[in-house]
XYZ file of C-alpha atoms in Angstrom:
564
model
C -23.191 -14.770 -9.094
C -24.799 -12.750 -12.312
C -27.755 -10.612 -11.852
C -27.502 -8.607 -14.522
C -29.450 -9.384 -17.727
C -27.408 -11.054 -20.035
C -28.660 -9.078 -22.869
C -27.498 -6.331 -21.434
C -24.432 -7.488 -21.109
C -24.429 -8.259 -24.559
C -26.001 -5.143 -25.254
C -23.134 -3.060 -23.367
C -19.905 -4.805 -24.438
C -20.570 -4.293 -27.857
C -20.698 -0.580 -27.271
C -17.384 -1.079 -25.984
C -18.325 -0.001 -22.154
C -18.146 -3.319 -20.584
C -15.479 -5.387 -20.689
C -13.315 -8.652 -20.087
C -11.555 -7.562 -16.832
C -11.995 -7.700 -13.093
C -10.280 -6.183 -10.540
C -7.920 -8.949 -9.993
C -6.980 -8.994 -13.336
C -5.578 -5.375 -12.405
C -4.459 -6.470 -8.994
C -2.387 -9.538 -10.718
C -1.009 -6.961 -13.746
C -0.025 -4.462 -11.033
C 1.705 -7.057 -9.393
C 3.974 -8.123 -12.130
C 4.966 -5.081 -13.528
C 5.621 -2.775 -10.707
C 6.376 -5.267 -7.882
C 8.824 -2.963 -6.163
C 6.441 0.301 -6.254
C 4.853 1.742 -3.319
C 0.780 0.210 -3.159
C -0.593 0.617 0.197
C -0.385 2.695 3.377
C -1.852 2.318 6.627
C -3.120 5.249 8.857
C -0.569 6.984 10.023
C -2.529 6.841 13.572
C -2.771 2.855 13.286
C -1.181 2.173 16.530
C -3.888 4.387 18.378
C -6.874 3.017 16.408
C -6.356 -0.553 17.549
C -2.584 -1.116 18.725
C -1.423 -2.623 15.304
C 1.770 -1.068 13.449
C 1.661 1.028 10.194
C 2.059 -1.580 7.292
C 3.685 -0.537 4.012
C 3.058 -2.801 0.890
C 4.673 -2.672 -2.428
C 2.750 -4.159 -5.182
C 4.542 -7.425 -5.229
C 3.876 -7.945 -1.417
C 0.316 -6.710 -1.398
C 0.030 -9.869 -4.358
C 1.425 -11.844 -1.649
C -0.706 -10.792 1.101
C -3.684 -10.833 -0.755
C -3.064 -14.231 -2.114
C -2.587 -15.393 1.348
C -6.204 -13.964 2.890
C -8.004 -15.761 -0.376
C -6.196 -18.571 0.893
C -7.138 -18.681 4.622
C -10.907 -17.721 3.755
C -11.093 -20.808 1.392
C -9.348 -22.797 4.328
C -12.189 -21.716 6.073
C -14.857 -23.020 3.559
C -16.182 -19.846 2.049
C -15.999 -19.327 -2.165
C -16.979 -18.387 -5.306
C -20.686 -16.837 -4.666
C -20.592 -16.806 -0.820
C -21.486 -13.907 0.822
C -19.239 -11.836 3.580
C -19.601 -8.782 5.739
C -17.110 -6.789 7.289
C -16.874 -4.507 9.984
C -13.625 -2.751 10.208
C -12.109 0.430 10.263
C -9.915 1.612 7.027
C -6.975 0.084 7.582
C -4.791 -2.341 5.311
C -6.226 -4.961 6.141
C -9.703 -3.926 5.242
C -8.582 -3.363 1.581
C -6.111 -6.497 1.505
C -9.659 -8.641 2.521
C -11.482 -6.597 -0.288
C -9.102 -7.680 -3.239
C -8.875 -11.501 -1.680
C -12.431 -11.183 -2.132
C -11.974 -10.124 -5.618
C -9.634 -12.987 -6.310
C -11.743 -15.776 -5.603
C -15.642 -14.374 -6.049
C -16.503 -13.858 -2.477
C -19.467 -10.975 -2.553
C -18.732 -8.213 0.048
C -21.349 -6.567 1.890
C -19.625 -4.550 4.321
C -21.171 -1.730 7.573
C -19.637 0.914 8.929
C -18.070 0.879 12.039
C -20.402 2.840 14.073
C -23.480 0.236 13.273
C -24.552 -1.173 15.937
C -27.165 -4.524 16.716
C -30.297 -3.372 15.357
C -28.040 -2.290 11.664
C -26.005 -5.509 12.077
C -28.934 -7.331 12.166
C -30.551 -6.145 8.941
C -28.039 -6.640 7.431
C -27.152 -10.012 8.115
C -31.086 -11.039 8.170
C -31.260 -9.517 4.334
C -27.814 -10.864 2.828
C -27.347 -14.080 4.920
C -23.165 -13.748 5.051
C -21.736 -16.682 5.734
C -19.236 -15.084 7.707
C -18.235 -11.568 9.593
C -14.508 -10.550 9.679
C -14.120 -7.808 12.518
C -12.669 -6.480 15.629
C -12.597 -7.711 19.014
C -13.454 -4.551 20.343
C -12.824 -0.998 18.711
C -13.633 2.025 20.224
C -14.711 0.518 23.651
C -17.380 -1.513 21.959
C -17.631 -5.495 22.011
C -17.990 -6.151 18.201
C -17.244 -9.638 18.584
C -20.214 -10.608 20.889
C -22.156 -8.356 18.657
C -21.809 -10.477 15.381
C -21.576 -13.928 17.522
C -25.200 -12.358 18.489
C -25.980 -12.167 14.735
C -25.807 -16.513 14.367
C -23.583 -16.441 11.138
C -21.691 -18.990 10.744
C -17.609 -17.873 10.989
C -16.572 -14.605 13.007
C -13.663 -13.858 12.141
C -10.870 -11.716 14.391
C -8.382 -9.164 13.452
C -6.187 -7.680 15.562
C -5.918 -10.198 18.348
C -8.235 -10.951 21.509
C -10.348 -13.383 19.309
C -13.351 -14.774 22.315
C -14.456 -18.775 22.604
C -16.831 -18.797 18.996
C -14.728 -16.817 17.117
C -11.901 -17.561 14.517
C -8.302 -15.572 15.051
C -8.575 -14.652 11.462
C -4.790 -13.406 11.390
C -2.908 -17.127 12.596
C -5.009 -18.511 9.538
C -3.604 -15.780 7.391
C -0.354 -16.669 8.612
C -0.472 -20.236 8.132
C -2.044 -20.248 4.682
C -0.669 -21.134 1.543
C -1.130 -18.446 -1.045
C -0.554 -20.945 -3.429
C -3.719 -22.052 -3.112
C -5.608 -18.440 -4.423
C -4.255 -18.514 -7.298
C -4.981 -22.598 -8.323
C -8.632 -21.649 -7.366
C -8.791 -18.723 -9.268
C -7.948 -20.471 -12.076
C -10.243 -23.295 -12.046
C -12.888 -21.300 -11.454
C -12.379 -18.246 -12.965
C -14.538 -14.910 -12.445
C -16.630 -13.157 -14.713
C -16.623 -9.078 -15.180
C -20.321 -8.992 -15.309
C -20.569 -11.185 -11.833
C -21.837 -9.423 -8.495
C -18.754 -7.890 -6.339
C -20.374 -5.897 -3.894
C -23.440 -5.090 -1.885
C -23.672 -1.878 -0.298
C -26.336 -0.314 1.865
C -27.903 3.309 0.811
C -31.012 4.309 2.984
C -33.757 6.415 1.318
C -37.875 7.155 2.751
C -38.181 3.086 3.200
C -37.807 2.255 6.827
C -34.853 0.023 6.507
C -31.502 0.472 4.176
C -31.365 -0.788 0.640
C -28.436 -3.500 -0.882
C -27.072 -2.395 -3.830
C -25.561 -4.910 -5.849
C -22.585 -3.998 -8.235
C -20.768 -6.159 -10.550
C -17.214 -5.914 -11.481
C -18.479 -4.316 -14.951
C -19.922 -1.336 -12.858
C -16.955 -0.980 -10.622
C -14.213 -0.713 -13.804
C -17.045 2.398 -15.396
C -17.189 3.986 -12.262
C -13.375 4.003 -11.534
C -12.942 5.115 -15.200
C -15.334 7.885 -14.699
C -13.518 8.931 -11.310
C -10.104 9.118 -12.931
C -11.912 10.840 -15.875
C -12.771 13.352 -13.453
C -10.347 13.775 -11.237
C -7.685 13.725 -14.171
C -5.887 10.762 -12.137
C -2.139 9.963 -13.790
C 0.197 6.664 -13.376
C 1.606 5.836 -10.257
C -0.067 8.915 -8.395
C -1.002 8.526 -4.526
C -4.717 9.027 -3.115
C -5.661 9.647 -0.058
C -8.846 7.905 1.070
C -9.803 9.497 4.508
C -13.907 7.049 4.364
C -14.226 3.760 5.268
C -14.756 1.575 1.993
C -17.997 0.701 2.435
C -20.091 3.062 -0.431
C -18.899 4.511 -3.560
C -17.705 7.333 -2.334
C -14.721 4.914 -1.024
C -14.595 2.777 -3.174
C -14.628 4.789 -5.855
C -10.817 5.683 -5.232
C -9.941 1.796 -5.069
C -10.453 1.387 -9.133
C -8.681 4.391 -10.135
C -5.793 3.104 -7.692
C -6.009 -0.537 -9.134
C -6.085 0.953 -12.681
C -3.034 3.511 -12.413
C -0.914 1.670 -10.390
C -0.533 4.109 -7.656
C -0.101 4.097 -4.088
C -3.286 4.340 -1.672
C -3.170 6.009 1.668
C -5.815 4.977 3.990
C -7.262 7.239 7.151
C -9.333 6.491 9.993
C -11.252 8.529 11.848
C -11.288 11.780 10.227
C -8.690 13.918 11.966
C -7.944 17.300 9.978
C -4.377 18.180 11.894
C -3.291 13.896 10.841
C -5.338 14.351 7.177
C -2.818 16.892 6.373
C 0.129 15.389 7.875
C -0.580 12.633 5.420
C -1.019 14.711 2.749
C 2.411 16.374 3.223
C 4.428 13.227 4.349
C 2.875 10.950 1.371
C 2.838 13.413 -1.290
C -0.597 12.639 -2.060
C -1.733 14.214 -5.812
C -5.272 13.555 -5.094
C -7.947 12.978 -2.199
C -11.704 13.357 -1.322
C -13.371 15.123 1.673
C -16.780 17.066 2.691
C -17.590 20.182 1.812
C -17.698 21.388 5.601
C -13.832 20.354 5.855
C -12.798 22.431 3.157
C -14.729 24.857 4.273
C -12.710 24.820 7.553
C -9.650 24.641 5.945
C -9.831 27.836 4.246
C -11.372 29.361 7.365
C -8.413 28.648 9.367
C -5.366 29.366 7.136
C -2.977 28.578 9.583
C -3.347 24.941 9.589
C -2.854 24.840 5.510
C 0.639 26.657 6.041
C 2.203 24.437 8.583
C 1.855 21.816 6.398
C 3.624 20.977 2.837
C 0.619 20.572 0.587
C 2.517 21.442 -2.795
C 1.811 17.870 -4.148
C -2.053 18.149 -3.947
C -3.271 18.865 -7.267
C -7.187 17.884 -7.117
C -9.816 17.546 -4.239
C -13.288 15.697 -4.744
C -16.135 16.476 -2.868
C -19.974 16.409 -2.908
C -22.656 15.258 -1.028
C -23.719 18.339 0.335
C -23.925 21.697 -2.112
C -19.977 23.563 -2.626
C -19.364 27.261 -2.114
C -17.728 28.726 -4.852
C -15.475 31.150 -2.802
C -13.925 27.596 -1.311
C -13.560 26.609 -4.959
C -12.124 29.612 -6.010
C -9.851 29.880 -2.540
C -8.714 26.459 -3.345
C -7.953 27.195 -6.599
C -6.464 30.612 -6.128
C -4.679 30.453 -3.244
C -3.189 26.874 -3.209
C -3.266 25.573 -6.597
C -5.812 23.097 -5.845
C -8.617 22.398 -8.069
C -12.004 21.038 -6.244
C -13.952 18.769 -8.365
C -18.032 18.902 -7.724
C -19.401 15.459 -7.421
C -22.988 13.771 -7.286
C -23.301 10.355 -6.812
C -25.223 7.773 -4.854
C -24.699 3.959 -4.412
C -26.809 3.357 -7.336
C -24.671 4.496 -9.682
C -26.110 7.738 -10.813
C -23.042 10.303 -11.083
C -22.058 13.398 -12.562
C -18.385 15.115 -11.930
C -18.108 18.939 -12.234
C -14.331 19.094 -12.819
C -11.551 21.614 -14.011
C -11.611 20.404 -17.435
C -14.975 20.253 -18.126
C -16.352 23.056 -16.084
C -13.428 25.489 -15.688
C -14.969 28.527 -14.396
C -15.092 28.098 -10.498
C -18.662 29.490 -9.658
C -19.872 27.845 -12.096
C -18.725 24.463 -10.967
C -20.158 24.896 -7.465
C -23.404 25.678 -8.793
C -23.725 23.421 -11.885
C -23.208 20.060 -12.929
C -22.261 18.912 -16.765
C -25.933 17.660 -18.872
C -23.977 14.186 -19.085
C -25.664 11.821 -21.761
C -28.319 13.977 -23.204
C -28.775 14.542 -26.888
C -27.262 17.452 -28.735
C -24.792 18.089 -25.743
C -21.040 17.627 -26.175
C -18.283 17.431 -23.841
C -15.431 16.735 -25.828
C -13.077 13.838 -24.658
C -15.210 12.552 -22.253
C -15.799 8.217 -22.107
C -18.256 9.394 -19.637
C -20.746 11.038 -21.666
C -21.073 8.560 -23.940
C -21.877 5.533 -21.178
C -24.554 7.370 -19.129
C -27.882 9.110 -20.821
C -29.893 11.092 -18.063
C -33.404 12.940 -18.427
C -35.091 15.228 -16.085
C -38.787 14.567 -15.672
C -41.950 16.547 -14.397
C -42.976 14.244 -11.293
C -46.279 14.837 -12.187
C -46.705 14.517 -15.373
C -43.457 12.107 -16.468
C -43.106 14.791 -19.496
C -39.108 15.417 -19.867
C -38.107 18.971 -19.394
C -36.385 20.497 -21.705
C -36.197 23.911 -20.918
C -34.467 26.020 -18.221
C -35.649 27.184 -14.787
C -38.350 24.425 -14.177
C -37.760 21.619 -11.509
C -37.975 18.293 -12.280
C -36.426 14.514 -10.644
C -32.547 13.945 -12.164
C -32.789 10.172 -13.940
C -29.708 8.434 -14.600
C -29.588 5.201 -17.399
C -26.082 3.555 -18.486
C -22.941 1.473 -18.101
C -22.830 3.025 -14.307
C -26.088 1.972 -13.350
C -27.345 -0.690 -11.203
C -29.696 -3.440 -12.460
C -32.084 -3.297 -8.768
C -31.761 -3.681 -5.114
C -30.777 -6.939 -3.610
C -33.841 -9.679 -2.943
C -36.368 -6.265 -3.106
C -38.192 -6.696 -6.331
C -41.095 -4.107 -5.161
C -38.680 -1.041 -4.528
C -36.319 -2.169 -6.987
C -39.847 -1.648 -9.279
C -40.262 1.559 -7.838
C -37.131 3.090 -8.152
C -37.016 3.139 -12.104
C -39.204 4.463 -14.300
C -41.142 2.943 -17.380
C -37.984 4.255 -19.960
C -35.723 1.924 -17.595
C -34.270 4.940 -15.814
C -32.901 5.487 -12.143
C -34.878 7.513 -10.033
C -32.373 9.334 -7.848
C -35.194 11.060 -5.841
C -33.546 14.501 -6.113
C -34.976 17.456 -7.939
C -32.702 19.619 -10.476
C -33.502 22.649 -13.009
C -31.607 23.098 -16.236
C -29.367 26.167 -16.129
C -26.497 27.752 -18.066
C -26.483 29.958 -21.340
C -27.737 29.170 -24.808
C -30.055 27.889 -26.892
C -28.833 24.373 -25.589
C -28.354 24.907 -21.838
C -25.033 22.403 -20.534
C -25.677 22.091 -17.230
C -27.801 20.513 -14.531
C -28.506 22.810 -11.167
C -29.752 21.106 -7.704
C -32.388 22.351 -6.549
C -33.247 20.121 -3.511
C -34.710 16.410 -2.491
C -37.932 14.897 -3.475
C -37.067 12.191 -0.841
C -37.401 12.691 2.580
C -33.542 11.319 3.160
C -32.047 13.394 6.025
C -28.186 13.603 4.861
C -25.411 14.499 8.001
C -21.876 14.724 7.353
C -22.698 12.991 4.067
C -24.214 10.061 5.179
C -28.017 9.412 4.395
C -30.359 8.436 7.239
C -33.672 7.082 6.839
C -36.136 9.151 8.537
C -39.324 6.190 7.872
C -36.251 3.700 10.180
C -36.391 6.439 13.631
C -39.670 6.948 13.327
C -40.391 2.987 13.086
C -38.698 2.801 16.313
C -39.633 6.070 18.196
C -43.362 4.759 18.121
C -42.531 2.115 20.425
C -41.329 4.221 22.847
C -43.560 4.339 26.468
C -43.969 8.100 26.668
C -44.695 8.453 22.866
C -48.329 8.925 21.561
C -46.487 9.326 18.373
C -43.461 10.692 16.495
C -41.420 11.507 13.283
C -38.111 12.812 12.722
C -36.412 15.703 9.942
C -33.445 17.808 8.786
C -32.440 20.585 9.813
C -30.090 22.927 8.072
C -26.792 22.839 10.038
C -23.588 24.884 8.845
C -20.785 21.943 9.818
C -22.921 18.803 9.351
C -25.667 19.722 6.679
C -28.335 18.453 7.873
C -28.959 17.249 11.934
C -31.878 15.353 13.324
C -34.604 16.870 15.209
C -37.466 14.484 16.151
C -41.111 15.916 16.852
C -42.920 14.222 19.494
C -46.304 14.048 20.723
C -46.109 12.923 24.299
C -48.719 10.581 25.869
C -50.650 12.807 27.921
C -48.589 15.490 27.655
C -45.666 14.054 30.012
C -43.144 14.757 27.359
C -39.847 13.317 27.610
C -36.578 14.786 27.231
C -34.123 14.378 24.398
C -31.964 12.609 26.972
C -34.369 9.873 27.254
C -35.235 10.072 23.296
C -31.963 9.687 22.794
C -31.005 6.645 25.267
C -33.874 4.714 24.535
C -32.815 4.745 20.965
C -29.481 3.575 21.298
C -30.694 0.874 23.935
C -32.887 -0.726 21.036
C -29.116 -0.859 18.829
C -29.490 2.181 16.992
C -26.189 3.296 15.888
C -25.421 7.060 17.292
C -25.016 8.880 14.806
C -28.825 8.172 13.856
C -29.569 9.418 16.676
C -31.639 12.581 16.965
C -29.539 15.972 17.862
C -32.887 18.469 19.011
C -36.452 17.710 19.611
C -39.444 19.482 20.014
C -43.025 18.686 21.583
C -46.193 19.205 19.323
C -49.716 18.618 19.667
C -50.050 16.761 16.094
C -48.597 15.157 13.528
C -49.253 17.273 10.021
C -51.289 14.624 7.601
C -51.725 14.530 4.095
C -55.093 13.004 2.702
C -53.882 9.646 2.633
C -53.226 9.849 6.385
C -49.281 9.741 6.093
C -47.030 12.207 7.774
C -46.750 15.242 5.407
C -42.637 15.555 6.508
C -42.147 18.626 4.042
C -44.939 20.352 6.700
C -43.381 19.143 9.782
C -40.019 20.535 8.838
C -41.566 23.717 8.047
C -43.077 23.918 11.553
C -39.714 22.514 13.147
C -37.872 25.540 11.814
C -40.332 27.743 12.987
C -39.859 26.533 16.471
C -36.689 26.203 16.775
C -36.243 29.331 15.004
């Protein structure tokens, strides 16, 4: 399946930033050479997530494995251009089904765990999957009935406990023949610049977004990552998210493309993050910036563990302090890179090399891609160009101090949002840039300032724990609720989280309900919890702009006033 433009293509091979290989070419090279090295480790936890024992594959038996799942899903009837969602937590078997995938040009489109009918739904409505590969139950809820509910075709069963409707997904796996993957691979052979995966990013539309990425995008991305992150042959990553964004996945290409070994986690659990970290010898990982945070606040539970092979820490969504930096750094011999990214593909790294001084990485980010700038030794300044743009003019700013929306153009980038040709118009500009929706300032010393600064959100995305929430999706659903003359939803600064939900209501005459019943009528229409709204607060009105919409920059102003 190609969406991109083939002159672009064209355009960006013979700049040298696209090229001919997938990720199964790096899968099947991995294979060969280093058969007998350690690839891929379960959750140390696996047994209490969902019964099943740890696995441990070398790269010659992940080949196997992964040969075998291509097999059974062809068995099945799906190939080259179908579509598939999964829901599962990060465990082997969730990256095993990624790279089968891979191998024989099955699109992903996986959800989090947590999503629940009303998500599922969407999801399945927008992408049309031809099959779901899941739990029977996780967590104490039935994810089986809930993607039989969803009509598509196959639902498929790990684990066991696989209902009347649904396929046991792991006796086909067993009984497949893995020679079979690689005989369709070969006679119909994938294509770098072909669509691997769809993600979901949620911005001020009412529903989430797919992002389509091709293999092309995945191989800059993971080059940019190791770029960063300064990732070496044969080293071992942690990845403590669910690979369902870049933020996950991002660690899967660098893996794939050093041959190293990567250690899976699910659900974040600091005491068994750092247990990994000392019994794997892990060189690299990613968390939040509230998590190191913690970490340094509470210096006994760094000490009881052996964290002398952690070199590097990523982390973003949310802004970095630079005393954790510096801690990190100082205390520990840990270096914390800076990122900014989004599912789009707009990304800048704020790393040791680059940015060495530590308060200056928390604050800044490298002026990636923009004329007269160098950064020496970087492949990733010379695939990306970005501009930063006066929203109401559309003049570029060029000089220091003055806000303006971030804009991101390159190798990186996606090409628009799945079957949405309106918002996949809106989101670029008339120069072909991204619009990442977030406002930044040029800062740093010089004649030619280097860096970027954040300065805030010219989106109304409310972002907890790192994950963005649609505010225009609650509010869609609050107004049908019985005691609600009407309703909208914001941020609110939180020290752990970032951001939590508070909704403002205006009650039908003036019985105002609780956030109990906010709350539980919410989840009762499918709403996953963590979307679910954390404080409210009862107002008279709505503040309006002149076109009549919700002025949400106003509303949060008089939300913090209330709840002080």
């Amino acid at each position: 399946m190609q969406l991109t433009p083939q002159a672009r293509i064209d355009d960006f091979t013979a700049r040298g930033w696209w090229g001919d290989l997938t990720l199964d070419d790096w899968m099947q090279r991995n294979r060969g050479e280093v058969p007998e090295r350690l690839a891929l480790v379960d959750p140390m936890n696996r047994a209490e997530l969902d019964g099943g024992a740890v696995r441990r594959f070398t790269w010659g038996e992940l080949g196997e494995e992964v040969d075998r799942v291509a097999a059974a899903l062809l068995g099945i009837g799906l190939g080259k251009d179908d579509v598939l969602t999964y829901q599962l937590p990060n465990i082997s078997e969730t990256v095993v089904l990624a790279l089968a995938c891979s191998r024989i040009g099955v699109v992903i489109s996986p959800v989090v765990m947590p999503y629940r009918a009303h998500e599922l739904g969407y999801v399945v409505d927008t992408v049309k999957p031809r099959a779901i590969v899941t739990l029977a139950r996780f967590a104490g809820h039935d994810h089986a009935a809930m993607a039989l509910a969803t009509g598509v075709e196959h639902v498929l069963i790990h684990g066991g406990g696989a209902p009347d409707g649904t396929i046991d997904f792991d006796a086909r796996i067993a009984s497949a023949d893995p020679v079979e993957a690689a005989a369709y691979h070969d006679a119909r052979p994938i294509r770098p610049a072909e669509v691997f995966t769809i993600f979901w990013t949620s911005g001020t539309e009412a529903r989430p977004k797919g992002v389509p990425r091709d293999m092309n995008h995945w191989i800059v991305n993971g080059e940019m990552v190791a770029e960063a992150a300064d990732i070496r042959e044969g080293e071992v990553l942690l990845n403590p998210f669910p690979l369902v964004n870049i933020g996950s996945f991002g660690l899967v290409t660098p893996w794939l493309m050093h041959r190293g070994t990567l250690v899976l986690h699910h659900p974040f659990d600091l005491k068994v993050y750092l247990a990994q970290i000392a019994a794997e010898r892990v060189n690299y990982t990613i968390a939040a910036p509230a998590i190191l945070n913690a970490l340094l606040k509470t210096p006994g539970l760094m000490d009881a563990c052996d964290l002398s092979s952690l070199r590097a820490i990523g982390s973003g969504s949310a802004p970095l302090s630079p005393w954790m930096i510096e801690g990190f750094a100082k205390d520990h011999g840990i270096e914390v890179c800076n990122i900014y990214g989004s599912n789009e593909g707009a990304s800048l790294f704020s790393d040791a090399r680059q940015v060495p001084d530590h308060h200056d990485r928390a604050r800044y980010f490298p002026r990636m891609g923009v004329e007269g700038i160098d950064w020496p030794d970087s492949r990733s300044n010379a695939m990306i160009s970005t501009r930063l743009v006066d929203l109401d003019s559309e003049e570029d700013i060029t000089e220091p101090g003055r806000p303006g929306e971030l804009r991101f153009q390159g190798a990186a980038t996606f090409g628009g949002y799945w079957n949405n040709p309106g918002t996949t118009a809106n989101a670029f500009d008339a120069q072909g840039y991204y619009r990442t929706g977030d406002l930044f300032e040029i800062a740093g010393e010089g004649e030619t300032p280097r860096f970027y600064r954040f300065v805030g959100r010219c989106k109304d995305i409310i972002v907890r724990g790192g994950v963005n929430i649609s505010p225009a999706e609650i509010d869609d659903l609050l107004a049908g609720h019985p005691m609600v003359r009407e309703a909208a939803v914001v941020g609110v600064p939180d020290e752990r989280l970032g951001e939590r939900m508070c909704a403002a209501v205006v009650p039908v005459d003036g019985a105002a309900p609780a956030l109990g019943d906010i709350a539980g009528w919410l989840e009762e229409q499918g709403l996953a919890r963590f979307k679910l709204p954390e404080q409210l607060v009862t107002v008279d009105a709505l503040p309006r702009n002149a076109m009549n919409k919700v002025s949400r920059r106003h509303l949060r102003e008089q939300v913090l006033e209330m709840i002080g």
